[in-house]
RNA sequence: UGGGGCGUAGCCAAGUGGUAAGGCAUCGGGUUUUGAUCCCGUGUACCGCAGGUUCGAAUCCUGCCGCCCCAGCCA
């Protein structure tokens, strides 16, 4: 194994812990709460936790942090398992739940009470808030803070037995109401919730809070490095407090790194959920969603996602990464993997006036210009063809080297044609082009090397198959929608556009999820949900890089 | 005006006292029957600012500024 040139700070710590003999092996965990779908931000955490362990022959737990019944559901646990697995990671037999430890957690709570380090408080939630103080003023002790151990033990047992209503009692850690760190002002450990838990049923009516359950779950599982995001930094003293008080045999260490934010995307489960709830998107797996499920359905390869988070890096600096980086990872992966096909998104009919009416012939097209081993296919060619509306301009600017009146272009894998006549409707719109082809320029023949500036794609009208193609764009108009007061005001109205496209016949046998490149347009795949019936439905995964679009854009900007 | 973090090119990011890697983007150019790919080339980064220590500082010290997080019986 070769030594990497540089390690991120977490890998450095792990490396040192292994070198020094502090640990013999590394154990990590990915601990999602099953209250929503995983998104691009989680990809970062998943890859970090699983990779860092795998790199060191360690192991990783997939642990559901299910301590808040009512907000969590089995639907989400299934989705999370599917997503983590699809991303390429395997937890083996290490699939656990915080709720698996409810028994041990309760015992630990009793132990804290016995230690005089926890007490049952009868203050209401509102009162507790008042007693907590503010960021700049210290809190004050609850009047119940000095109940005897015996009384606390009795109260805790009765909480568990269901003698109290929700909110009537709460178990709190006894730390310091005057701490400048709010997390240390006697945080709640257990609250009463008379609700059925998705995993433990009605066995419990008291449920542990995050800090308590998470720290101890880490300890129980022998996690060596508990990696989480920056907002938990102030929780670390509390995390360590639990370990000091209870002295479990395994003492995990919490290390925080910055979250990954993606430009123009929301990474808040709550807001993502709102988009679904309000029907702004079609579901958690809508191809516009930055969820793992959405990106998978959109056609992003798992490897591209892994590559993306690797490029983003692991640091403690807040980051907002440009969309282009993600898109580039997708293009890079698909550019190599995807076979090429011809498809016309916005069809314009052309008639080759000098091509025989009844004739049709098969043109040979390579499936991948960079990978000849992928072979060739045959595409039918005939007198009437569909070309892209964008590939014709009646009054073309200087550098436009596609089709224009009197001009020539090469039809990809076909002939060179010339535009002789533009046919318009009463409204003056171009509806059809009359062209002539040069029989001497058939692709692949010895005389086919005559040069023309442009090459455009096409589909034979008589042989084309129809499809709906969905073109996606960013969901928001602001770079950082996370910080918008109300995301409704910055929704991109054009995030989804559907067009009726014409495809080359071979595309009818494509399997859902398989990505292909429509030459000159981008990468596409058959939608996994809506391909039923007669009409094929394609998703545009990402466009090709488009230098011409950039030139046009600059030209427009220069005019103003 | 409490506590915890962070500040290296447009976006990421190496760098751990010896004189600023790399990726993406940008801008040039070459190849090309995808204006794709590929290949070359391209950045005065006052290393947040100001002082100080040192022969020498992005790296050490001091002060300041800016941004993020924390007052759930959420995670």
Coordinates of C-alpha atoms (C1' of nucleotides) in Angstrom, one line a residue:
Chain A
X1 CA 0.0 0.0 0.0
X2 CA 1.5 3.3 -1.0
X3 CA 1.5 6.3 1.3
X4 CA -0.8 9.0 0.2
X5 CA 0.9 12.4 -0.5
X6 CA -1.3 14.2 1.9
X7 CA -4.1 13.1 4.2
X8 CA -7.1 15.2 5.4
X9 CA -7.0 16.1 9.0
X10 CA -9.2 13.2 10.0
X11 CA -7.2 10.6 8.2
X12 CA -4.1 12.1 9.8
X13 CA -5.6 11.6 13.3
X14 CA -6.6 8.1 12.5
X15 CA -3.1 7.4 11.1
X16 CA -1.5 8.7 14.2
X17 CA -3.8 6.7 16.4
X18 CA -2.8 3.5 14.6
X19 CA 0.9 4.4 14.6
X20 CA 0.9 5.1 18.3
X21 CA -1.0 2.0 19.1
X22 CA -3.9 3.8 20.6
X23 CA -6.1 1.7 18.4
X24 CA -5.5 -1.7 16.7
X25 CA -8.4 -1.2 14.3
X26 CA -10.7 1.5 13.3
X27 CA -14.5 1.4 13.8
X28 CA -16.8 4.1 12.4
X29 CA -20.5 4.6 12.0
X30 CA -22.9 6.4 9.8
X31 CA -25.9 7.3 12.1
X32 CA -28.8 8.8 10.1
X33 CA -32.1 9.6 11.7
X34 CA -34.8 7.8 9.7
X35 CA -36.9 10.9 9.3
X36 CA -36.3 11.7 5.6
X37 CA -34.2 10.8 2.6
X38 CA -30.5 11.1 2.4
X39 CA -29.0 13.9 0.4
X40 CA -25.7 15.0 -1.2
X41 CA -24.5 16.2 2.2
X42 CA -24.9 12.8 3.6
X43 CA -23.0 11.3 0.7
X44 CA -20.0 13.1 2.1
X45 CA -20.5 11.6 5.6
X46 CA -21.2 8.1 4.2
X47 CA -18.1 8.1 2.0
X48 CA -15.9 9.4 4.8
X49 CA -17.0 7.0 7.4
X50 CA -17.0 3.9 5.2
X51 CA -13.8 4.8 3.3
X52 CA -11.8 5.7 6.3
X53 CA -12.5 2.4 8.0
X54 CA -12.1 0.4 4.8
X55 CA -8.7 2.0 4.1
X56 CA -7.5 0.8 7.5
X57 CA -9.1 -2.7 7.4
X58 CA -11.7 -1.4 9.9
X59 CA -15.4 -1.7 9.9
X60 CA -18.4 0.6 9.8
X61 CA -21.9 0.5 11.3
X62 CA -25.0 1.7 9.7
X63 CA -26.9 2.8 12.8
X64 CA -30.4 4.3 12.7
X65 CA -30.6 7.1 15.3
X66 CA -34.2 6.4 16.1
X67 CA -34.7 8.1 19.4
X68 CA -37.6 10.3 18.4
X69 CA -40.6 8.2 17.5
X70 CA -43.4 10.0 15.8
X71 CA -41.0 11.8 13.5
X72 CA -39.4 8.6 12.2
X73 CA -40.7 5.8 10.0
X74 CA -39.8 2.5 8.4
X75 CA -40.3 4.0 5.0
X76 CA -37.2 6.0 5.6
X77 CA -35.1 3.3 7.0
X78 CA -35.7 1.2 3.9
X79 CA -34.8 4.2 1.7
X80 CA -31.6 4.8 3.6
X81 CA -30.5 1.3 3.4
X82 CA -31.1 1.2 -0.3
X83 CA -29.3 4.5 -0.8
X84 CA -26.2 3.6 1.2
X85 CA -26.0 0.3 -0.6
X86 CA -26.4 1.8 -4.0
X87 CA -23.6 4.3 -3.2
X88 CA -21.4 1.3 -3.0
X89 CA -21.0 0.6 0.7
X90 CA -21.5 -2.6 2.7
X91 CA -22.2 -2.7 6.4
X92 CA -22.2 -6.5 6.6
X93 CA -24.0 -7.5 9.8
X94 CA -23.5 -4.1 11.4
X95 CA -26.9 -2.7 10.9
X96 CA -28.1 -1.4 14.2
X97 CA -30.5 1.0 15.8
X98 CA -30.0 3.3 18.8
X99 CA -33.2 1.7 20.0
X100 CA -31.4 -1.6 20.2
X101 CA -29.7 -0.1 23.2
X102 CA -32.7 1.3 25.0
X103 CA -32.2 -1.2 27.8
X104 CA -28.5 -0.4 28.3
X105 CA -29.3 3.3 27.9
X106 CA -31.8 3.1 30.7
X107 CA -29.3 1.3 32.9
X108 CA -26.8 4.0 32.2
X109 CA -29.3 6.7 33.1
X110 CA -29.9 4.9 36.4
X111 CA -26.2 4.8 36.9
X112 CA -25.9 8.6 36.4
X113 CA -28.7 9.2 38.9
X114 CA -26.8 6.9 41.4
X115 CA -23.7 8.9 40.7
X116 CA -25.6 12.1 41.6
X117 CA -25.0 13.2 38.1
X118 CA -28.6 13.3 36.9
X119 CA -31.9 14.3 38.3
X120 CA -35.6 14.2 37.5
X121 CA -37.0 17.7 36.9
X122 CA -40.7 18.5 37.2
X123 CA -40.4 21.9 35.6
X124 CA -42.4 22.4 32.4
X125 CA -40.7 22.8 29.1
X126 CA -41.4 26.6 29.2
X127 CA -40.0 26.9 32.7
X128 CA -36.9 25.0 31.8
X129 CA -36.3 27.4 28.9
X130 CA -36.6 30.3 31.2
X131 CA -34.2 28.8 33.7
X132 CA -31.7 28.1 31.0
X133 CA -30.8 31.7 30.6
X134 CA -29.5 33.1 27.4
X135 CA -26.3 33.1 25.3
X136 CA -25.0 36.0 27.4
X137 CA -26.6 35.4 30.8
X138 CA -26.2 32.4 33.0
X139 CA -29.0 30.0 33.8
X140 CA -30.2 29.2 37.2
X141 CA -30.7 25.9 39.0
X142 CA -34.1 24.2 38.9
X143 CA -35.8 23.9 42.3
X144 CA -35.7 20.1 41.8
X145 CA -32.0 20.0 41.1
X146 CA -31.2 18.7 44.6
X147 CA -33.7 15.8 44.9
X148 CA -32.1 12.9 46.7
X149 CA -30.8 9.9 44.7
X150 CA -33.5 7.8 46.1
X151 CA -36.2 10.2 45.1
X152 CA -34.7 10.5 41.6
X153 CA -34.5 6.7 41.3
X154 CA -38.1 6.4 42.2
X155 CA -39.2 9.1 39.9
X156 CA -37.2 7.7 37.0
X157 CA -38.7 4.3 37.5
X158 CA -42.2 5.8 37.6
X159 CA -41.4 7.8 34.4
X160 CA -40.5 4.5 32.8
X161 CA -43.6 2.8 34.2
X162 CA -45.8 5.3 32.5
X163 CA -47.1 7.0 35.6
X164 CA -46.6 10.5 34.2
X165 CA -48.0 12.3 31.2
X166 CA -45.9 13.6 28.4
X167 CA -43.9 16.6 29.5
X168 CA -44.6 16.1 33.2
X169 CA -41.1 15.0 34.1
X170 CA -37.8 15.0 32.4
X171 CA -34.5 13.4 33.3
X172 CA -31.6 15.9 33.2
X173 CA -27.9 15.7 33.5
X174 CA -26.6 17.7 36.5
X175 CA -23.7 19.7 35.1
X176 CA -23.6 23.4 35.3
X177 CA -26.4 25.9 34.7
X178 CA -23.9 28.7 34.4
X179 CA -21.8 27.1 31.8
X180 CA -21.0 29.4 28.8
X181 CA -21.7 26.3 26.7
X182 CA -25.5 26.0 26.5
X183 CA -25.2 22.3 26.0
X184 CA -23.8 21.9 29.5
X185 CA -26.7 23.7 31.2
X186 CA -28.2 20.5 32.6
X187 CA -29.3 19.0 29.2
X188 CA -32.3 16.7 29.0
X189 CA -31.5 13.0 28.9
X190 CA -34.9 11.4 28.8
X191 CA -38.3 12.7 27.9
X192 CA -41.7 11.1 28.2
X193 CA -43.5 10.2 25.0
X194 CA -46.5 8.0 25.1
X195 CA -46.2 7.0 21.4
X196 CA -45.5 3.8 19.6
X197 CA -41.9 3.5 18.4
X198 CA -41.5 2.1 14.9
X199 CA -38.9 -0.4 16.1
X200 CA -39.6 -1.1 19.7
X201 CA -43.4 -0.8 19.6
X202 CA -44.9 0.1 23.0
X203 CA -42.1 -1.2 25.1
X204 CA -41.1 2.2 26.1
X205 CA -42.8 5.5 27.0
X206 CA -39.6 7.4 27.7
X207 CA -37.0 8.0 25.0
X208 CA -33.4 9.1 25.3
X209 CA -32.2 12.4 23.8
X210 CA -29.6 12.5 21.0
X211 CA -26.5 13.4 23.0
X212 CA -27.0 10.7 25.5
X213 CA -28.1 8.0 23.1
X214 CA -25.5 8.9 20.5
X215 CA -22.5 9.0 22.8
X216 CA -23.3 5.7 24.5
X217 CA -24.3 4.0 21.2
X218 CA -20.8 4.9 20.0
X219 CA -19.3 3.5 23.1
X220 CA -21.4 0.3 23.1
X221 CA -20.4 -0.4 19.5
X222 CA -16.7 0.3 20.1
X223 CA -16.6 3.2 17.7
X224 CA -13.1 4.6 17.7
X225 CA -13.7 7.8 15.7
X226 CA -17.1 9.4 15.8
X227 CA -17.2 11.7 12.8
X228 CA -19.9 14.3 12.6
X229 CA -20.5 17.8 11.2
X230 CA -19.4 21.1 12.7
X231 CA -22.6 22.1 14.4
X232 CA -21.9 19.4 16.9
X233 CA -18.7 20.9 18.0
X234 CA -20.2 22.4 21.1
X235 CA -21.7 19.1 22.0
X236 CA -18.3 17.5 22.3
X237 CA -17.8 18.6 25.9
X238 CA -21.1 16.9 26.7
X239 CA -20.1 13.8 24.7
X240 CA -16.9 13.6 26.8
X241 CA -18.8 14.3 30.0
X242 CA -20.9 11.2 29.5
X243 CA -17.8 9.1 28.9
X244 CA -16.1 10.5 32.0
X245 CA -19.1 9.9 34.2
X246 CA -19.9 6.4 33.0
X247 CA -16.5 5.2 32.0
X248 CA -17.5 2.7 29.4
X249 CA -14.7 0.3 28.3
X250 CA -14.6 1.9 24.9
X251 CA -13.9 5.6 24.7
X252 CA -14.8 6.9 21.3
X253 CA -13.5 10.3 20.1
X254 CA -15.8 12.8 18.3
X255 CA -14.2 14.7 15.4
X256 CA -16.1 17.3 13.5
X257 CA -15.8 18.3 9.8
X258 CA -17.7 20.9 7.7
X259 CA -20.8 20.1 5.9
X260 CA -20.8 19.9 2.1
X261 CA -23.2 22.5 0.6
X262 CA -24.0 22.4 -3.1
X263 CA -24.7 25.6 -5.0
X264 CA -28.3 26.1 -5.9
X265 CA -29.4 23.1 -3.9
X266 CA -31.0 22.7 -0.5
X267 CA -29.5 20.3 2.0
X268 CA -32.0 20.4 4.8
X269 CA -34.2 17.3 5.3
X270 CA -36.9 19.5 6.6
X271 CA -37.0 21.8 3.6
X272 CA -36.6 18.8 1.2
X273 CA -39.5 17.3 3.0
X274 CA -41.5 20.5 2.5
X275 CA -40.9 20.4 -1.3
X276 CA -42.3 16.9 -1.3
X277 CA -45.2 17.7 1.0
X278 CA -46.3 20.7 -1.0
X279 CA -46.1 18.9 -4.3
X280 CA -43.5 21.3 -5.6
X281 CA -41.6 18.2 -6.7
X282 CA -42.9 14.7 -7.5
X283 CA -41.3 13.0 -4.5
X284 CA -38.2 12.5 -2.5
X285 CA -36.7 10.8 -5.6
X286 CA -37.7 13.5 -8.1
X287 CA -34.8 13.8 -10.4
X288 CA -34.4 17.5 -9.5
X289 CA -33.9 16.7 -5.8
X290 CA -30.3 16.6 -4.4
X291 CA -31.3 13.4 -2.6
X292 CA -29.4 10.2 -3.3
X293 CA -32.6 8.7 -4.6
X294 CA -33.3 11.7 -6.8
X295 CA -29.8 11.7 -8.2
X296 CA -29.9 8.0 -8.8
X297 CA -33.2 8.4 -10.7
X298 CA -31.8 11.3 -12.6
X299 CA -29.0 9.0 -13.8
X300 CA -26.0 10.2 -11.8
X301 CA -23.6 7.2 -11.4
X302 CA -22.7 6.3 -7.8
X303 CA -19.1 6.5 -8.8
X304 CA -19.5 10.1 -9.9
X305 CA -21.0 11.0 -6.5
X306 CA -18.1 9.4 -4.7
X307 CA -15.7 11.2 -6.9
X308 CA -17.4 14.4 -6.2
X309 CA -17.1 14.3 -2.5
X310 CA -13.5 13.2 -2.7
X311 CA -12.8 16.3 -4.8
X312 CA -14.6 18.5 -2.2
X313 CA -12.3 17.3 0.5
X314 CA -12.5 17.0 4.3
X315 CA -11.9 20.2 6.2
X316 CA -13.5 22.4 8.8
X317 CA -14.1 25.3 6.5
X318 CA -17.7 26.1 5.4
X319 CA -18.0 25.2 1.8
X320 CA -20.4 25.9 -1.0
X321 CA -19.4 23.9 -4.0
X322 CA -20.2 24.9 -7.6
X323 CA -22.7 22.7 -9.4
X324 CA -20.2 22.5 -12.2
X325 CA -17.9 20.3 -10.1
X326 CA -20.6 17.7 -9.6
X327 CA -21.7 17.9 -13.3
X328 CA -18.2 17.4 -14.3
X329 CA -17.8 14.3 -12.3
X330 CA -21.0 12.9 -13.9
X331 CA -19.8 13.9 -17.4
X332 CA -16.4 12.4 -16.8
X333 CA -17.9 9.1 -15.7
X334 CA -20.5 8.9 -18.4
X335 CA -18.2 10.1 -21.1
X336 CA -16.2 6.9 -20.6
X337 CA -19.1 4.6 -19.9
X338 CA -22.1 5.7 -22.0
X339 CA -22.6 4.5 -25.6
X340 CA -23.6 7.1 -28.1
X341 CA -26.9 7.4 -29.9
X342 CA -28.7 9.9 -32.1
X343 CA -31.8 11.7 -30.9
X344 CA -33.5 14.9 -31.8
X345 CA -35.1 16.9 -29.0
X346 CA -36.9 19.6 -30.9
X347 CA -37.5 18.2 -34.4
X348 CA -37.4 20.2 -37.7
X349 CA -38.2 18.2 -40.8
X350 CA -35.9 18.3 -43.8
X351 CA -36.5 16.6 -47.2
X352 CA -33.6 15.5 -49.3
X353 CA -35.2 16.4 -52.7
X354 CA -32.6 14.4 -54.7
X355 CA -32.9 11.3 -52.6
X356 CA -35.1 8.6 -54.0
X357 CA -38.6 8.5 -52.5
X358 CA -38.7 4.8 -51.6
X359 CA -35.1 4.3 -50.7
X360 CA -33.7 3.8 -47.3
X361 CA -30.2 2.6 -46.3
X362 CA -28.4 1.6 -43.2
X363 CA -25.6 3.8 -42.0
X364 CA -22.9 2.5 -39.7
X365 CA -22.3 4.4 -36.5
X366 CA -19.8 3.8 -33.8
X367 CA -21.1 3.3 -30.4
X368 CA -18.2 5.1 -28.7
X369 CA -15.5 7.1 -30.5
X370 CA -13.0 6.4 -27.7
X371 CA -13.8 2.8 -27.3
X372 CA -13.9 0.9 -30.6
X373 CA -14.3 -2.4 -28.8
X374 CA -17.9 -1.3 -28.2
X375 CA -18.6 -1.8 -31.8
X376 CA -21.0 -0.2 -34.3
X377 CA -24.7 -0.2 -35.0
X378 CA -26.8 0.5 -38.0
X379 CA -29.0 3.5 -38.3
X380 CA -31.7 3.8 -41.0
X381 CA -31.4 6.8 -43.3
X382 CA -34.1 8.0 -45.7
X383 CA -35.4 10.9 -47.7
X384 CA -37.1 12.7 -44.8
X385 CA -35.2 13.4 -41.7
X386 CA -35.6 15.2 -38.4
X387 CA -32.9 17.6 -37.4
X388 CA -32.6 19.8 -34.4
X389 CA -34.3 23.2 -34.7
X390 CA -31.2 24.8 -33.1
X391 CA -29.1 23.4 -35.9
X392 CA -30.7 25.7 -38.5
X393 CA -30.7 29.5 -38.6
X394 CA -32.1 31.6 -41.3
X395 CA -29.8 34.5 -40.6
X396 CA -26.8 33.0 -39.0
X397 CA -24.0 34.9 -37.3
X398 CA -20.5 34.6 -38.6
X399 CA -19.3 31.7 -36.5
X400 CA -22.4 29.6 -36.8
X401 CA -21.3 26.5 -38.7
X402 CA -24.5 24.5 -38.8
X403 CA -27.2 24.6 -41.4
X404 CA -28.3 27.9 -43.1
X405 CA -29.8 28.8 -46.4
X406 CA -27.4 27.8 -49.2
X407 CA -25.0 26.4 -46.6
X408 CA -23.7 22.9 -46.2
X409 CA -23.3 20.6 -43.2
X410 CA -22.4 17.0 -42.7
X411 CA -25.0 14.7 -41.3
X412 CA -23.3 12.6 -38.6
X413 CA -22.6 9.2 -40.1
X414 CA -24.4 10.3 -43.3
X415 CA -23.9 12.6 -46.2
X416 CA -23.1 16.2 -46.7
X417 CA -26.2 18.2 -47.5
X418 CA -27.0 21.7 -48.7
X419 CA -30.0 23.7 -47.7
X420 CA -31.8 24.8 -50.9
X421 CA -35.1 26.1 -49.7
X422 CA -36.8 27.2 -46.5
X423 CA -40.5 26.4 -46.2
X424 CA -42.6 28.5 -43.9
X425 CA -46.2 28.5 -42.7
X426 CA -48.6 31.4 -42.8
X427 CA -47.2 32.7 -39.5
X428 CA -43.8 32.9 -41.1
X429 CA -42.3 30.1 -39.0
X430 CA -39.9 27.7 -40.5
X431 CA -41.7 24.3 -40.8
X432 CA -39.5 22.4 -43.2
X433 CA -36.3 22.6 -45.2
X434 CA -35.6 21.3 -48.7
X435 CA -32.1 20.1 -49.0
X436 CA -30.0 18.1 -51.5
X437 CA -27.5 15.6 -50.5
X438 CA -24.1 14.7 -52.2
X439 CA -24.1 11.0 -52.9
X440 CA -20.3 11.1 -53.1
X441 CA -19.9 12.0 -49.4
X442 CA -21.4 8.9 -47.7
X443 CA -19.8 8.4 -44.4
X444 CA -17.0 5.9 -44.4
X445 CA -16.4 5.8 -48.1
X446 CA -13.2 6.8 -49.7
X447 CA -14.7 10.0 -51.1
X448 CA -16.2 11.1 -47.8
X449 CA -13.3 13.3 -46.7
X450 CA -14.7 16.5 -48.2
X451 CA -14.6 19.0 -45.3
X452 CA -17.5 21.1 -44.1
X453 CA -17.4 23.1 -41.0
X454 CA -20.3 21.5 -39.1
X455 CA -21.7 18.1 -38.3
X456 CA -25.2 17.7 -37.0
X457 CA -27.3 14.8 -35.8
X458 CA -30.5 13.5 -37.3
X459 CA -33.1 10.8 -37.2
X460 CA -35.0 9.2 -40.1
X461 CA -38.7 10.3 -40.0
X462 CA -40.0 7.0 -41.2
X463 CA -38.0 5.0 -38.6
X464 CA -38.0 7.4 -35.6
X465 CA -39.5 6.4 -32.3
X466 CA -41.3 8.9 -30.1
X467 CA -40.3 9.7 -26.6
X468 CA -41.0 12.3 -23.9
X469 CA -37.7 13.7 -22.7
X470 CA -37.5 15.6 -19.5
X471 CA -35.0 18.4 -19.3
X472 CA -34.0 19.4 -15.8
X473 CA -32.5 22.5 -14.4
X474 CA -31.7 23.7 -10.9
X475 CA -34.6 24.0 -8.5
X476 CA -33.6 27.4 -7.1
X477 CA -32.5 30.7 -8.5
X478 CA -30.2 31.6 -5.6
X479 CA -26.7 30.1 -5.2
X480 CA -27.3 29.3 -1.6
X481 CA -31.0 28.5 -1.1
X482 CA -30.2 27.2 2.4
X483 CA -29.9 30.7 3.6
X484 CA -33.1 32.1 2.0
X485 CA -35.8 33.2 4.4
X486 CA -38.5 31.5 2.4
X487 CA -37.4 29.2 -0.4
X488 CA -40.7 29.5 -2.1
X489 CA -39.7 32.9 -3.3
X490 CA -36.6 31.6 -5.1
X491 CA -38.0 28.6 -6.8
X492 CA -36.9 28.2 -10.4
X493 CA -40.1 28.1 -12.5
X494 CA -38.3 26.3 -15.3
X495 CA -36.7 23.5 -13.4
X496 CA -38.6 21.0 -15.5
X497 CA -39.3 21.1 -19.2
X498 CA -40.7 18.2 -21.2
X499 CA -40.2 17.9 -25.0
X500 CA -41.5 15.4 -27.6
X501 CA -38.4 13.9 -29.1
X502 CA -37.5 11.6 -32.0
X503 CA -35.1 8.8 -31.4
X504 CA -33.1 6.4 -33.5
X505 CA -34.7 2.9 -33.4
X506 CA -32.1 1.2 -31.3
X507 CA -33.1 3.3 -28.3
X508 CA -36.3 1.3 -27.9
X509 CA -34.5 -1.6 -26.3
X510 CA -32.7 0.5 -23.7
X511 CA -33.2 -0.7 -20.1
X512 CA -34.3 1.8 -17.4
X513 CA -31.4 3.4 -15.7
X514 CA -28.9 2.7 -18.5
X515 CA -27.2 5.9 -19.5
X516 CA -26.5 6.8 -23.1
X517 CA -25.2 9.9 -24.7
X518 CA -27.4 11.6 -27.3
X519 CA -24.7 13.0 -29.5
X520 CA -24.2 16.7 -29.2
X521 CA -26.9 17.0 -26.6
X522 CA -25.9 15.3 -23.3
X523 CA -26.4 12.1 -21.3
X524 CA -29.9 10.6 -20.9
X525 CA -31.5 7.6 -19.2
X526 CA -34.9 6.0 -19.2
X527 CA -36.8 7.1 -16.1
X528 CA -37.2 4.2 -13.7
X529 CA -40.7 5.3 -12.6
X530 CA -42.5 6.5 -15.7
X531 CA -41.4 4.3 -18.5
X532 CA -44.6 2.2 -18.5
X533 CA -47.0 2.2 -21.4
X534 CA -46.1 3.0 -24.9
X535 CA -44.3 6.2 -24.5
X536 CA -40.7 6.1 -23.4
X537 CA -39.8 8.7 -20.9
X538 CA -36.2 9.9 -20.7
X539 CA -34.4 12.0 -18.2
X540 CA -31.6 14.3 -19.2
X541 CA -28.8 13.5 -16.7
X542 CA -26.6 16.4 -17.7
X543 CA -25.8 18.3 -20.9
X544 CA -22.5 18.1 -22.8
X545 CA -20.2 20.9 -22.3
X546 CA -21.4 23.5 -24.8
X547 CA -18.8 25.9 -26.1
X548 CA -21.2 27.3 -28.7
X549 CA -23.8 28.2 -26.0
X550 CA -21.1 30.0 -24.2
X551 CA -20.1 32.0 -27.3
X552 CA -23.7 32.9 -27.9
X553 CA -24.1 34.0 -24.4
X554 CA -21.1 36.2 -24.5
X555 CA -22.3 37.7 -27.8
X556 CA -25.6 38.6 -26.2
X557 CA -23.8 40.2 -23.2
X558 CA -21.6 42.3 -25.4
X559 CA -24.7 43.7 -27.2
X560 CA -25.9 45.1 -23.9
Chain B
rU1 C1' -21.8 42.4 25.0
rG2 C1' -21.1 34.6 26.5
rG3 C1' -19.1 30.1 24.3
rG4 C1' -17.3 27.2 20.1
rG5 C1' -15.3 27.1 15.1
rC6 C1' -13.3 29.0 10.4
rG7 C1' -10.5 32.7 7.1
rU8 C1' -4.6 30.3 1.0
rA9 C1' -6.9 32.7 -6.7
rG10 C1' -14.0 32.7 -9.0
rC11 C1' -15.2 27.4 -6.3
rC12 C1' -12.7 23.5 -3.6
rA13 C1' -7.8 22.4 -1.6
rA14 C1' -2.3 21.0 -0.4
rG15 C1' 1.1 23.3 2.8
rU16 C1' 2.9 21.6 10.0
rG17 C1' 9.5 28.1 9.9
rG18 C1' 13.2 28.0 4.2
rU19 C1' 10.8 31.5 0.3
rA20 C1' 2.8 29.2 -2.4
rA21 C1' 1.0 21.6 -5.1
rG22 C1' -3.3 20.0 -7.5
rG23 C1' -8.5 19.8 -9.2
rC24 C1' -12.8 22.5 -11.2
rA25 C1' -13.9 27.2 -13.6
rU26 C1' -11.7 31.1 -16.9
rC27 C1' -8.9 32.6 -21.2
rG28 C1' -5.7 31.2 -25.5
rG29 C1' -4.1 27.3 -29.1
rG30 C1' -4.0 22.2 -31.5
rU31 C1' -6.6 17.5 -33.0
rU32 C1' -11.7 16.1 -34.1
rU33 C1' -17.7 13.5 -39.2
rU34 C1' -20.2 15.0 -31.3
rG35 C1' -18.7 23.4 -31.3
rA36 C1' -18.1 16.7 -27.0
rU37 C1' -13.7 14.0 -25.7
rC38 C1' -8.5 14.5 -25.9
rC39 C1' -3.8 17.4 -25.9
rC40 C1' -0.9 21.8 -24.9
rG41 C1' -0.5 26.6 -22.8
rU42 C1' -2.8 30.4 -19.4
rG43 C1' -3.3 32.9 -12.7
rU44 C1' 1.3 39.7 -9.9
rA45 C1' -3.0 34.3 -4.6
rC46 C1' -0.5 41.8 -0.7
rC47 C1' -1.7 33.2 2.1
rG48 C1' -8.4 38.1 6.1
rC49 C1' -5.8 42.8 8.2
rA50 C1' -2.0 45.2 11.3
rG51 C1' 2.1 44.7 14.2
rG52 C1' 6.0 41.5 16.4
rU53 C1' 9.7 37.2 16.9
rU54 C1' 13.4 35.3 13.3
rC55 C1' 18.9 35.4 8.8
rG56 C1' 14.1 33.7 7.0
rA57 C1' 6.8 33.4 8.6
rA58 C1' 0.9 31.1 5.1
rU59 C1' 3.3 28.4 9.0
rC60 C1' 5.3 31.1 15.8
rC61 C1' 3.3 35.5 19.2
rU62 C1' -0.1 39.8 19.9
rG63 C1' -4.2 42.8 18.5
rC64 C1' -8.0 43.6 15.2
rC65 C1' -11.7 42.4 11.2
rG66 C1' -15.1 39.1 8.7
rC67 C1' -18.1 34.7 8.3
rC68 C1' -20.5 30.2 10.5
rC69 C1' -22.7 27.5 14.8
rC70 C1' -25.2 27.3 19.9
rA71 C1' -30.7 29.6 24.1
rG72 C1' -35.6 21.8 21.2
rC73 C1' -38.5 17.7 26.4
rC74 C1' -35.0 17.8 17.4
rA75 C1' -30.9 15.3 15.4

